[in-house]
XYZ file of C-alpha atoms in Angstrom:
338
model
C -37.711 -10.391 32.734
C -34.871 -8.071 31.662
C -31.600 -8.711 33.353
C -29.660 -5.994 35.264
C -27.599 -5.159 32.205
C -30.463 -4.810 30.020
C -32.302 -2.579 32.467
C -29.175 -0.495 32.696
C -29.095 -0.101 28.932
C -32.687 0.941 28.770
C -31.831 3.764 31.280
C -28.982 4.824 29.296
C -28.999 7.756 26.819
C -28.397 5.345 24.008
C -31.868 3.726 24.210
C -35.129 5.173 23.254
C -38.480 3.709 23.858
C -41.886 3.632 22.277
C -44.891 1.507 22.022
C -46.406 -0.484 19.215
C -49.929 -2.071 19.844
C -49.325 -1.724 23.418
C -45.971 -3.521 23.379
C -42.826 -1.639 24.434
C -40.375 -1.236 21.621
C -36.821 -0.048 22.231
C -34.438 1.194 19.355
C -30.705 2.112 19.478
C -29.936 5.788 18.621
C -26.337 6.383 18.462
C -25.078 9.703 19.716
C -23.006 11.956 17.397
C -19.274 12.061 18.158
C -18.348 14.682 15.532
C -20.569 17.406 14.025
C -19.135 19.758 11.440
C -21.246 22.519 9.926
C -20.381 25.017 7.178
C -16.628 24.787 7.764
C -14.584 27.040 5.585
C -10.799 27.483 5.374
C -8.832 29.750 2.986
C -5.049 29.927 2.166
C -4.619 33.329 0.553
C -6.717 33.351 -2.496
C -7.380 29.565 -2.337
C -10.662 28.445 -0.508
C -9.582 24.943 0.305
C -12.716 24.129 2.358
C -15.945 25.610 1.129
C -18.821 24.941 3.631
C -18.193 21.353 4.583
C -20.761 19.690 6.671
C -21.031 16.173 8.085
C -21.722 14.219 11.186
C -19.968 11.092 12.604
C -21.950 8.721 14.917
C -20.583 6.984 17.820
C -19.053 3.589 17.034
C -18.875 3.941 13.279
C -16.033 4.116 10.815
C -16.732 7.387 8.755
C -14.794 7.985 5.592
C -13.792 11.268 3.881
C -13.200 10.277 0.353
C -11.991 12.634 -2.234
C -9.203 13.143 -4.905
C -5.889 14.672 -3.931
C -6.425 18.414 -3.282
C -10.111 18.019 -2.384
C -9.744 19.581 1.021
C -9.769 16.411 3.192
C -6.535 17.175 5.073
C -7.465 20.787 5.770
C -10.899 19.651 7.116
C -9.176 17.192 9.519
C -6.471 19.647 10.502
C -9.257 22.086 11.562
C -11.182 19.382 13.340
C -8.214 18.249 15.509
C -6.913 21.746 16.251
C -3.891 21.961 14.031
C -5.351 24.755 11.923
C -7.787 27.497 12.769
C -10.779 27.606 10.485
C -12.132 30.795 8.996
C -15.726 29.993 9.611
C -17.993 27.180 10.789
C -18.945 25.085 13.769
C -16.977 21.937 14.893
C -18.245 19.875 17.750
C -16.051 16.922 18.966
C -17.072 14.485 21.790
C -19.725 17.099 22.975
C -17.197 19.893 23.024
C -16.868 23.201 20.908
C -13.597 22.339 19.249
C -12.849 25.951 18.371
C -13.391 27.176 21.981
C -11.853 24.147 23.741
C -9.116 22.787 21.592
C -7.040 21.700 24.396
C -9.813 19.597 25.978
C -10.633 18.077 22.624
C -7.035 16.892 22.215
C -7.339 15.029 25.453
C -10.167 12.978 24.070
C -9.010 12.160 20.522
C -6.141 10.290 18.908
C -4.716 11.377 15.593
C -2.446 9.461 13.109
C -1.466 11.609 10.096
C -0.143 10.518 6.685
C 3.460 10.279 8.042
C 4.963 10.184 11.476
C 8.114 12.190 12.127
C 9.977 11.490 15.301
C 13.636 11.782 16.395
C 15.777 9.379 14.563
C 17.024 7.592 17.582
C 14.051 7.569 19.721
C 12.570 4.131 20.306
C 8.966 3.097 20.150
C 8.936 2.612 24.005
C 10.326 6.035 24.500
C 8.067 7.703 22.142
C 5.095 6.188 23.771
C 6.200 7.340 27.216
C 6.874 10.802 25.846
C 3.390 11.063 24.275
C 1.780 9.621 27.491
C 3.208 12.546 29.431
C 0.963 14.902 27.460
C -2.299 13.473 28.831
C -4.122 13.207 32.115
C -4.709 9.523 31.582
C -2.594 7.132 29.565
C -2.263 3.483 28.640
C 0.779 1.534 29.763
C 3.417 1.458 27.039
C 3.613 -2.422 27.343
C 0.010 -2.696 26.486
C 0.249 -0.576 23.435
C 3.495 -2.331 22.200
C 1.659 -5.578 22.549
C -1.547 -4.436 20.825
C 0.206 -2.983 17.866
C 2.732 -5.812 17.472
C 5.850 -3.791 18.269
C 7.185 -5.771 21.262
C 10.180 -7.099 19.216
C 10.974 -3.620 18.052
C 10.311 -1.685 21.113
C 13.866 -0.526 21.848
C 15.289 -0.021 18.419
C 15.818 3.441 16.819
C 12.900 4.925 14.903
C 15.093 5.373 11.750
C 15.357 1.551 11.522
C 11.622 0.874 11.489
C 9.894 -0.093 8.301
C 7.006 1.854 6.735
C 4.540 -0.537 8.230
C 6.192 -0.497 11.681
C 6.158 3.299 11.712
C 2.387 3.350 10.886
C 1.772 0.969 13.645
C 3.717 3.103 16.067
C 1.697 6.050 14.804
C -1.377 4.162 15.749
C -0.040 3.276 19.155
C 0.710 6.881 19.791
C -2.822 7.774 18.748
C -4.210 5.340 21.396
C -1.994 6.574 24.304
C -4.788 8.688 25.819
C -7.722 6.147 25.480
C -9.349 8.272 22.759
C -13.098 8.457 22.162
C -12.443 9.317 18.618
C -9.538 8.095 16.403
C -8.650 10.284 13.325
C -6.641 8.720 10.546
C -5.408 10.970 7.626
C -4.605 8.738 4.625
C -2.918 6.248 6.878
C -2.063 3.654 4.237
C -0.415 6.025 1.711
C 2.891 4.533 0.588
C 2.587 1.251 2.416
C 3.244 -2.102 0.745
C 0.176 -4.450 0.271
C 0.966 -6.527 3.351
C 1.223 -3.540 5.513
C -1.934 -1.951 4.009
C -3.794 -5.214 4.734
C -2.573 -5.258 8.377
C -3.728 -1.725 8.857
C -7.119 -2.464 7.498
C -7.427 -5.416 9.859
C -6.425 -2.973 12.782
C -9.167 -0.454 11.729
C -11.707 -3.232 11.734
C -10.489 -4.198 15.234
C -10.969 -0.590 16.357
C -14.663 -0.686 15.210
C -15.157 -4.093 16.889
C -13.786 -2.626 20.039
C -16.298 0.253 19.874
C -14.013 3.089 18.870
C -15.248 5.807 16.599
C -13.011 6.274 13.604
C -12.749 9.178 11.114
C -10.841 7.993 8.048
C -9.573 10.202 5.305
C -8.577 8.287 2.092
C -8.395 8.538 -1.690
C -8.371 4.731 -2.081
C -11.907 3.764 -3.332
C -11.456 0.184 -2.319
C -10.321 1.168 1.137
C -13.338 3.257 1.763
C -15.836 0.645 0.399
C -14.279 -2.113 2.544
C -13.913 -0.186 5.808
C -16.482 2.573 6.108
C -20.009 2.379 7.458
C -20.765 5.841 5.824
C -18.742 8.045 3.504
C -18.686 11.688 2.609
C -17.388 12.417 -0.722
C -15.468 15.763 -1.023
C -14.599 17.540 -4.163
C -13.064 21.011 -4.502
C -13.687 21.751 -0.869
C -17.243 20.759 -0.780
C -19.214 17.683 0.278
C -20.990 16.395 -2.815
C -22.595 13.252 -1.355
C -22.933 11.459 1.973
C -24.258 7.992 2.719
C -23.355 4.234 3.006
C -21.486 2.708 0.155
C -24.677 1.082 -0.997
C -26.621 4.269 -0.752
C -24.208 6.160 -2.725
C -24.143 3.684 -5.602
C -28.034 3.423 -5.694
C -28.443 7.280 -5.618
C -26.344 8.007 -8.620
C -27.819 6.878 -11.954
C -25.246 4.697 -13.632
C -25.281 1.897 -16.170
C -24.805 -1.816 -15.499
C -22.061 -3.619 -17.468
C -23.159 -6.772 -19.032
C -20.943 -9.574 -20.232
C -22.426 -12.553 -22.208
C -20.287 -15.570 -23.355
C -21.791 -18.369 -25.559
C -20.509 -21.597 -26.924
C -20.845 -20.485 -30.401
C -20.436 -16.939 -31.811
C -23.812 -15.151 -31.803
C -25.325 -14.176 -35.165
C -24.459 -10.529 -36.193
C -28.106 -9.510 -35.598
C -28.428 -11.222 -32.188
C -28.961 -7.997 -30.322
C -30.548 -5.954 -33.135
C -33.644 -4.034 -31.921
C -33.001 -4.661 -28.267
C -33.631 -1.439 -26.519
C -31.264 -0.399 -23.777
C -28.084 -1.845 -25.263
C -25.267 0.674 -25.327
C -21.591 0.614 -26.071
C -21.720 -2.908 -27.609
C -18.332 -4.696 -28.095
C -18.015 -8.105 -29.862
C -14.999 -10.299 -29.055
C -15.839 -13.568 -30.861
C -18.281 -15.530 -28.604
C -18.217 -12.736 -25.988
C -20.566 -9.749 -26.153
C -20.011 -6.878 -23.871
C -22.363 -3.845 -23.452
C -23.947 -1.461 -21.011
C -27.488 -0.843 -20.044
C -29.568 1.096 -17.522
C -32.417 -1.548 -17.642
C -30.662 -4.811 -16.569
C -33.878 -6.670 -15.487
C -35.683 -6.234 -18.854
C -32.578 -6.912 -20.761
C -32.131 -10.302 -18.881
C -35.681 -11.348 -19.728
C -35.135 -10.647 -23.545
C -31.671 -12.254 -23.415
C -33.050 -15.451 -22.222
C -35.713 -15.571 -24.921
C -33.230 -14.789 -27.737
C -30.657 -17.387 -26.456
C -33.427 -20.027 -26.484
C -34.589 -19.114 -29.961
C -31.046 -19.052 -31.393
C -30.161 -22.278 -29.502
C -26.913 -20.778 -28.237
C -25.321 -22.514 -25.340
C -24.632 -20.193 -22.527
C -21.126 -20.315 -20.810
C -21.251 -17.131 -18.673
C -23.536 -14.183 -18.070
C -22.360 -11.428 -15.694
C -24.003 -8.164 -14.717
C -21.893 -5.712 -12.789
C -23.650 -3.111 -10.866
C -22.510 0.403 -10.323
C -19.434 0.658 -8.077
C -18.300 3.224 -5.682
C -15.578 4.089 -8.353
C -18.517 4.968 -10.831
C -20.070 7.197 -8.257
C -16.725 8.870 -7.365
C -15.782 9.523 -10.991
C -19.305 10.883 -11.660
C -19.130 13.355 -8.781
C -15.593 14.539 -8.714
C -12.999 16.254 -11.038
C -9.407 15.636 -11.644
C -7.302 17.738 -9.160
C -5.966 19.933 -11.912
C -9.423 20.977 -12.927
C -10.250 22.470 -9.483
C -9.056 25.416 -7.646
C -7.644 22.954 -5.186
C -7.176 22.420 -1.534
C -5.344 20.166 0.824
């Protein structure tokens, strides 16, 4: 028999039921926290955002990935109410963000690329100041503890390190118990240790059930943190999906590295279809192929016939970087956005 919590879940809007062979089946359907449709923003003659559309589901980390000037920041600024879009629909937490920007701001937390505060304000004072802007706020002591700022709570802002400033920015973004956390390139300019700490904090946000919209141009960051990603180039969304879906959808070659005990004969790979861009480095052979499974079978047979001892064989599948480079263009080749 289902317990009370289970029954409450089944009554909630997050559960949907069906039947399979007479047995009740329940599946989780996550609501949409953000819906952007055909968003457009122009600065003079430059159209920075050209019909951007995407959705962010409740509880996921969703990434906006793109080169500098792709339109990521303009998209986020329209979404959080810092800029007025020229066209398009933006729904945030069930609200029309263009019609109710003040109410949306009560429900979201935002951390931009850099945080500028008065030089002599302290983290404790900044949190109290920001808390005064909202109907409901978290106690400063709780935020200082969560973001490891207790030891620096009463020092001047201009004495904080880059990592400490970013942790303070996150604390300010959490002042109002947000339903959605928006992070615009939060790790830009941070040292590796501070970047790792911030990555851990984003993972904690997800574990705690927050919905996170993350803008970044770091490929490894997006691949490590995001459940789904929208790749933006020249103001347009050119692909959307999980990292695995994106790499599977774009036809890219696999990189093969073969290392043998003795140097392979010069004709070792002659006549083997699918071998491209072959490079010989003594006993190491490197090449690319779009048919890795067939290549592996043939390589095993040729290694056996040539009686070559195998030291290492590696096949590297397409990466998010391969997809990104295939779908985007350098910033100076586009008309550019922000």
